[in-house]
Short mmCIF file of C-alpha atoms and ligand atoms in Angstrom, two decimals:
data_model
loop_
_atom_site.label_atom_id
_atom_site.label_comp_id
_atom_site.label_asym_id
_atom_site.label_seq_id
_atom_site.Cartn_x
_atom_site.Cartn_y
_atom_site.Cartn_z
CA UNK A 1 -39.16 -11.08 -4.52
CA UNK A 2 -39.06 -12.90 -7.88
CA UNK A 3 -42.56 -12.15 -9.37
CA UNK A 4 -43.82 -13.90 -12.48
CA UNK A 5 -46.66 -12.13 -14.40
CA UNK A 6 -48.22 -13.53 -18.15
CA UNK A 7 -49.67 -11.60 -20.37
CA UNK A 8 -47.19 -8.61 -19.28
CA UNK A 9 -46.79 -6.91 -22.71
CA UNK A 10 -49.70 -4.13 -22.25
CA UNK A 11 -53.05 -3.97 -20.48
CA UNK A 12 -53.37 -5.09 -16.51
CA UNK A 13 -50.16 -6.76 -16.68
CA UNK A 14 -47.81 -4.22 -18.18
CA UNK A 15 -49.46 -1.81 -15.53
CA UNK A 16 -49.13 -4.45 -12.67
CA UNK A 17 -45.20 -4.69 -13.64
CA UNK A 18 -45.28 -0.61 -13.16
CA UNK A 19 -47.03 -0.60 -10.15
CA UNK A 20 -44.81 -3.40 -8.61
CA UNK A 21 -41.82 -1.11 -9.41
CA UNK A 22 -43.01 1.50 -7.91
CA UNK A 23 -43.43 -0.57 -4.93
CA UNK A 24 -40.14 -2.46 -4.26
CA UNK A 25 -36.76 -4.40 -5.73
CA UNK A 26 -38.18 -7.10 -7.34
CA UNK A 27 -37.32 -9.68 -9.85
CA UNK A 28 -40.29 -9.23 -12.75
CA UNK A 29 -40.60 -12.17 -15.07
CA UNK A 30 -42.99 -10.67 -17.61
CA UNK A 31 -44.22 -12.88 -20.80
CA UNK A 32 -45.99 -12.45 -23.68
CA UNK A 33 -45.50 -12.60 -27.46
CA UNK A 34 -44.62 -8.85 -28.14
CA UNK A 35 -41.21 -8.44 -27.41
CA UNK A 36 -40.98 -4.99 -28.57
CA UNK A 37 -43.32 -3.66 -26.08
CA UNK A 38 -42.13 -5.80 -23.58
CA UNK A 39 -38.64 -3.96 -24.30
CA UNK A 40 -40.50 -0.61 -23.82
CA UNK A 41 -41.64 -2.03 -20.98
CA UNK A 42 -38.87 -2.95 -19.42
CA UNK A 43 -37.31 1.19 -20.58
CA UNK A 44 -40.45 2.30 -18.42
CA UNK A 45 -39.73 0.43 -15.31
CA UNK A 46 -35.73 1.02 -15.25
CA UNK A 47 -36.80 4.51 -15.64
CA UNK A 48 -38.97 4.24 -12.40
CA UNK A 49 -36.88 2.04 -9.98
CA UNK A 50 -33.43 0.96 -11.92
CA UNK A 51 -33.24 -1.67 -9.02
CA UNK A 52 -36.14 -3.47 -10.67
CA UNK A 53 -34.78 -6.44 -12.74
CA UNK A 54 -36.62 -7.30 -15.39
CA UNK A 55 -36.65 -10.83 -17.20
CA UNK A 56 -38.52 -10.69 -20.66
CA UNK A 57 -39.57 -14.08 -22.20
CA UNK A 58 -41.38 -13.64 -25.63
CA UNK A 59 -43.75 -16.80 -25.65
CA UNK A 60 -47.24 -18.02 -27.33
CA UNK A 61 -48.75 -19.38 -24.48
CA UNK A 62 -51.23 -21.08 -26.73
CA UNK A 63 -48.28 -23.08 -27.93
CA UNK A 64 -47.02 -26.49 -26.31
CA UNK A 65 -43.65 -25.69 -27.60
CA UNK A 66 -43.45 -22.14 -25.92
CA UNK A 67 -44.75 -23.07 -22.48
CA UNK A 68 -42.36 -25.91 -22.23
CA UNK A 69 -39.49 -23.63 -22.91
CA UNK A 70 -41.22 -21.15 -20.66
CA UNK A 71 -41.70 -23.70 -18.14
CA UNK A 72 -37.88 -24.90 -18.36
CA UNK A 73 -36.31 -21.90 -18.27
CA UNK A 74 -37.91 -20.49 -15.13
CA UNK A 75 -37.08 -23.87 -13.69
CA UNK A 76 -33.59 -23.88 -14.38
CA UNK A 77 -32.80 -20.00 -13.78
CA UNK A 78 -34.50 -19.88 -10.39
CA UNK A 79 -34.89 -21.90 -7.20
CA UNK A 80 -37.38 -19.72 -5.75
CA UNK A 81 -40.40 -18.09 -6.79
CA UNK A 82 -42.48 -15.87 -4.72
CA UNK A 83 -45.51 -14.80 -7.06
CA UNK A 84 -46.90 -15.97 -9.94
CA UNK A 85 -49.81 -13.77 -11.58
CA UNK A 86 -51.69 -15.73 -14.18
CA UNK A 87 -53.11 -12.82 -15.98
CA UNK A 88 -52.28 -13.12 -19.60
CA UNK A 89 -56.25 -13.89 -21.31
CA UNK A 90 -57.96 -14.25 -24.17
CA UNK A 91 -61.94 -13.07 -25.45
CA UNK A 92 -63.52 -13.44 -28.08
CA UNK A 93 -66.87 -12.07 -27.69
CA UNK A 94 -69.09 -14.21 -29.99
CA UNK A 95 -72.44 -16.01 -29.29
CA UNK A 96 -72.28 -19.30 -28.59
CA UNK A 97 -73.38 -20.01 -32.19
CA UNK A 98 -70.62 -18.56 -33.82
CA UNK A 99 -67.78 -19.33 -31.90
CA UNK A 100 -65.95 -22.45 -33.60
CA UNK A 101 -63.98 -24.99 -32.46
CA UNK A 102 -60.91 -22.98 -32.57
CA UNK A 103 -62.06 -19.75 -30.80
CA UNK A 104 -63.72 -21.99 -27.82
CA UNK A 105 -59.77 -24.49 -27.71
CA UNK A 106 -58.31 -20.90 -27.60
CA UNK A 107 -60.39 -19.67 -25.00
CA UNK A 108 -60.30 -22.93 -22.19
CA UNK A 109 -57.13 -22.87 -23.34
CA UNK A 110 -55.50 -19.47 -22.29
CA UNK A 111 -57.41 -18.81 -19.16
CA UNK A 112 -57.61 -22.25 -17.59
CA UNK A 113 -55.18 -25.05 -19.06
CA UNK A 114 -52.20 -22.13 -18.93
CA UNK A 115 -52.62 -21.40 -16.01
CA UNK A 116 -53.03 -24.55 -14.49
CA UNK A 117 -49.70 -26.06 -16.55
CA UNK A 118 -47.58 -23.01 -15.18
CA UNK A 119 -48.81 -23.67 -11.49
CA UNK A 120 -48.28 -27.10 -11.55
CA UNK A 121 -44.66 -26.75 -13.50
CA UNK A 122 -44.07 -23.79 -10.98
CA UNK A 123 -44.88 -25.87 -7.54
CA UNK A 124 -41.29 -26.96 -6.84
CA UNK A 125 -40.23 -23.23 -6.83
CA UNK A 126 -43.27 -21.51 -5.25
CA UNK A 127 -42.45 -24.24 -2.49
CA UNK A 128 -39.53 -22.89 -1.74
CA UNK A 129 -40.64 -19.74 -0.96
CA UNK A 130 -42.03 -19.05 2.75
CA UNK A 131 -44.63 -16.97 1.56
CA UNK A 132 -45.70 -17.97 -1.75
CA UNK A 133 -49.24 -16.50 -3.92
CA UNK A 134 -50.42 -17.75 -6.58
CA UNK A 135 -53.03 -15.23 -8.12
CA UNK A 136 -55.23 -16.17 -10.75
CA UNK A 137 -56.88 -13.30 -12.71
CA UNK A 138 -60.55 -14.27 -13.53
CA UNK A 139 -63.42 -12.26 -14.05
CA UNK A 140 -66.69 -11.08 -12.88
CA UNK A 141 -68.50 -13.43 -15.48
CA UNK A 142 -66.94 -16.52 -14.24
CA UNK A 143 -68.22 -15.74 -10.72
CA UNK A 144 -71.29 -17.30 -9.17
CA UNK A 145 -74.57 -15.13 -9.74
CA UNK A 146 -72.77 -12.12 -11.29
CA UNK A 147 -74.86 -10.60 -14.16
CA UNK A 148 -74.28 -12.62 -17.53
CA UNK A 149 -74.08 -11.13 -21.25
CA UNK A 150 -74.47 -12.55 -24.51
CA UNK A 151 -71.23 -13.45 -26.22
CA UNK A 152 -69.13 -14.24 -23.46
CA UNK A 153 -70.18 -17.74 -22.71
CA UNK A 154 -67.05 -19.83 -23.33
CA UNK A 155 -64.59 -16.82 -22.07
CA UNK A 156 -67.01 -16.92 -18.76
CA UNK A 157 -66.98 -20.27 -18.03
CA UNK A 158 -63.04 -20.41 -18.31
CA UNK A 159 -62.91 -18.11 -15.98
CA UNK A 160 -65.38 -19.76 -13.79
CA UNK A 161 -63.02 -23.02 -14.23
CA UNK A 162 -60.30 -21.01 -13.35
CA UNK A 163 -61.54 -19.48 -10.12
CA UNK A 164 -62.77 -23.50 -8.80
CA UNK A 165 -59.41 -24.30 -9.65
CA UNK A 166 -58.11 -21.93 -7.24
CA UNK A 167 -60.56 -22.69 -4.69
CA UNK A 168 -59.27 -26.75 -5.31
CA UNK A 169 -55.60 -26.06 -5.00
CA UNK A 170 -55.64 -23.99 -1.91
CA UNK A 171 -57.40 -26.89 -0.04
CA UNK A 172 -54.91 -29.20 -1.78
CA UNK A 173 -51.73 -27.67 -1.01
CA UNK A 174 -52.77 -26.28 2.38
CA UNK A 175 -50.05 -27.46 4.34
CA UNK A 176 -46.97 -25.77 2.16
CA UNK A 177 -46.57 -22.58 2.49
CA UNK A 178 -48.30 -21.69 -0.95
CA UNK A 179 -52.01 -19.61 -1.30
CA UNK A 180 -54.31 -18.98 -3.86
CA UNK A 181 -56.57 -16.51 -4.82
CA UNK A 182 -58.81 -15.28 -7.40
CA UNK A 183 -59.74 -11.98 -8.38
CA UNK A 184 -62.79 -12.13 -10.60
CA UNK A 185 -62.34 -8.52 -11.94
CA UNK A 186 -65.06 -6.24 -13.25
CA UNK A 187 -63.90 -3.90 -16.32
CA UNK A 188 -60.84 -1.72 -17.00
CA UNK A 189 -60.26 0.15 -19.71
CA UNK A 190 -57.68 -2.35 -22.03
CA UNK A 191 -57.62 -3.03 -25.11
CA UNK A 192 -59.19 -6.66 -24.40
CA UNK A 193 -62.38 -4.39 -23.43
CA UNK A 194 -61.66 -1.77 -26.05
CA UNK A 195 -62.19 -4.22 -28.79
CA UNK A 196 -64.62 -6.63 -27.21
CA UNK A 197 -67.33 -3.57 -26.12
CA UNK A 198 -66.03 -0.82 -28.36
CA UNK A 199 -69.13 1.64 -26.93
CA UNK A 200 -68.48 1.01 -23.61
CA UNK A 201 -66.61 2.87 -21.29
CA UNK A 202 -64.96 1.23 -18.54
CA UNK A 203 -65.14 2.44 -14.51
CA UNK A 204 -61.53 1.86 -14.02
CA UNK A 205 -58.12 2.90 -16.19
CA UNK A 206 -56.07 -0.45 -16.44
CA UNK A 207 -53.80 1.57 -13.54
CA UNK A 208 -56.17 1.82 -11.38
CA UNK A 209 -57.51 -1.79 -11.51
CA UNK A 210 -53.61 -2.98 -11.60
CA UNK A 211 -52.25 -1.16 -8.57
CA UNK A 212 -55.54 -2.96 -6.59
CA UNK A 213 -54.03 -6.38 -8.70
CA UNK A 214 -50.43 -5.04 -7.39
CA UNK A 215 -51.14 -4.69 -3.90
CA UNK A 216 -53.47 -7.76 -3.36
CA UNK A 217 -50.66 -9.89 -4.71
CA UNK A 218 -47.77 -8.68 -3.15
CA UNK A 219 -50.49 -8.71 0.50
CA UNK A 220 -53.65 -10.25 -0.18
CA UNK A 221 -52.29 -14.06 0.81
CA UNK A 222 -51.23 -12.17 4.36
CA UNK A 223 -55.52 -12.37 4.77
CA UNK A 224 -56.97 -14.45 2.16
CA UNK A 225 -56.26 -18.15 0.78
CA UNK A 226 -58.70 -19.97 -2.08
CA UNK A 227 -61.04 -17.32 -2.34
CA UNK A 228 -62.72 -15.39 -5.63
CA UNK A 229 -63.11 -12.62 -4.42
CA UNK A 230 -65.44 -10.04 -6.68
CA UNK A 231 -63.25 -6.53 -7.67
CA UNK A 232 -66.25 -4.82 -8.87
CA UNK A 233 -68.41 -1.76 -7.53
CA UNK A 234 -71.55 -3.51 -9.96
CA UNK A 235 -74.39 -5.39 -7.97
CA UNK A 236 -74.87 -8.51 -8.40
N1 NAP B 1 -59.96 -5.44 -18.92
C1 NAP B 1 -61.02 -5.91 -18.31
O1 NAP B 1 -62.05 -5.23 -18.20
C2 NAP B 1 -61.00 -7.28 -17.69
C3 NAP B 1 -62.12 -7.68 -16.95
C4 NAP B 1 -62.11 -8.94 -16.36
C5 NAP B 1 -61.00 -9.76 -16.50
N2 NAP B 1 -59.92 -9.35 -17.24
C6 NAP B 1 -58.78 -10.24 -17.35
O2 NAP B 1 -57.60 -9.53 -17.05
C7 NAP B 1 -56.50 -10.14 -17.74
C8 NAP B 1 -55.75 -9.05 -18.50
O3 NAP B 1 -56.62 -8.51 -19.47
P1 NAP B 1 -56.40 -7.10 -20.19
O4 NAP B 1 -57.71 -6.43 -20.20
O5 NAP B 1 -55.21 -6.43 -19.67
O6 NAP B 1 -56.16 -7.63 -21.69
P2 NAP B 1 -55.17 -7.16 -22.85
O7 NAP B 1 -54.99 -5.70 -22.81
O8 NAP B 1 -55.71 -7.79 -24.09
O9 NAP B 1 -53.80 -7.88 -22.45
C9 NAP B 1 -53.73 -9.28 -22.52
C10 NAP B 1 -52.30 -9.72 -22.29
O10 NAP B 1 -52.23 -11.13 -22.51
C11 NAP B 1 -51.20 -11.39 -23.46
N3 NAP B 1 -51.54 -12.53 -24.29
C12 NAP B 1 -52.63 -12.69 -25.06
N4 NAP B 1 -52.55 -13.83 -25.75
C13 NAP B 1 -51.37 -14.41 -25.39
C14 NAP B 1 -50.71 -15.60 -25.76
N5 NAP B 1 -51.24 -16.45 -26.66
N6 NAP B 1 -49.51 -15.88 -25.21
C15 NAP B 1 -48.94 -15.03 -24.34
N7 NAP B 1 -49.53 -13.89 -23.92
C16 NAP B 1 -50.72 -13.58 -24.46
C17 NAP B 1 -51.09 -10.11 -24.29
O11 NAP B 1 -49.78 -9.94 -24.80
P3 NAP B 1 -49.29 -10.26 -26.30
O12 NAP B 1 -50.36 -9.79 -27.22
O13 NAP B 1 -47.99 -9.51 -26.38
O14 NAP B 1 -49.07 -11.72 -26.31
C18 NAP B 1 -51.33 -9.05 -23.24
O15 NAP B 1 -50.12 -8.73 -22.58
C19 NAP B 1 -57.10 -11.20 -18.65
O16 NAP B 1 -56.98 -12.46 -18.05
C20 NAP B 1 -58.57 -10.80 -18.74
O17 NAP B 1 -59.39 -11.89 -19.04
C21 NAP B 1 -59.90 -8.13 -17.84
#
């Protein structure tokens, strides 16, 4: 399958790309700005499955410039595409005070507006799949009734966007053979959570919470389509 994953340098994505290696021959289309550990990257998974190909494609995907390129590439290198994984994200834990205007554009920015430019530039090719999933990675703040904390307001209501979005496009493109889903995730241990909650100590390694990312997007769509669905053992 040709899978694309953001945010693939280190974290849930650079574990997802693992995982999916471990799994099958795919095509991995992993992006981010660090090229050099999205070369180690790519060492690791030749080293697990050497029938993996890997396509890196350094990009900021906070800039125009990069996504457009991104966006073009993909387009002309491949008719199909099978998965995209939105995951690449950004927090800034601040309170609503203190983040500016810059942190906030940054926020809505990475984990909604990205995400929703790569679906819609990605439509043509996820068409052409028979079996197409889009999954969106959003988080346990953005969903309904979850417990809230100070300092993640912006970063939580992108997410939120991001998980109606997927809700929206599943209804909206229900008769191709494309689904959505949403996985508002609870915490891993990343560096995103490392630096955000520095005393805190996460349920879940980033490999444990990726190879449940893995498997849901390679067979999730198989059962689910526009649903945010909560990846947490934490009530509410
Ligand atoms: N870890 C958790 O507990 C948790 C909980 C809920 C939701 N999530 C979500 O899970 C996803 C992955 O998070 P993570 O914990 O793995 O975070 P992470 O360790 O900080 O990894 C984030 C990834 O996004 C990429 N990225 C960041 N800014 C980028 C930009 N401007 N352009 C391109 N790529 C960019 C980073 O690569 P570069 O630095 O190389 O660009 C990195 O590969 C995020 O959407 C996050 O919101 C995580």
């Amino acid at each position: 399958m040709n899978i694309i994953i953001t945010g693939a340098s280190k974290g849930l994505g650079a574990e997802t790309a693992l995982h999916m290696a471990e799994k099958g021959n795919h095509t991995l289309v992993l992006i981010s700005r660090d090229i050099k550990r999205l070369e180690a990257l790519k060492d690791r998974i030749a080293a697990i499955n050497p029938s993996t190909k890997c396509i890196l494609l350094p990009a900021d995907l906070l800039n125009d410039e990069d996504i457009k390129l991104v966006c073009d590439w993909i387009s002309s290198e491949f008719s199909v595409i099978d998965i995209l994984i939105n995951n690449a994200g950004l927090l800034i834990n601040k309170s609503f005070a203190d983040l500016d205007k810059g942190d906030s554009h940054a926020m809505m920015k990475l984990n909604f507006m990205v995400p929703s430019l790569l679906i819609r530039a990605f439509i043509p090719l996820l068409k052409n799949s028979a079996n197409a999933h889009v999954l969106n990675i959003g988080s346990m703040g953005g969903f309904q009734g979850s417990a809230k904390y100070p300092g993640l307001s912006v970063y939580s209501a992108a997410k939120g966007a991001l998980a109606i979005l997927t809700e929206c496009l599943a209804v909206e493109y229900a008769a191709s053979t494309i689904k959505f889903n949403c996985l508002a995730l609870g915490s891993a241990d990343t560096e995103m959570l490392r630096m955000a909650f520095p005393e805190y100590k996460a349920p879940l390694s980033a490999r444990q919470m990726a190879s449940y990312i893995s498997d849901f997007a390679l067979q999730g769509h198989t059962f689910f389509n526009g649903k945010i669905l909560p990846v947490t053992l934490a009530n509410p």
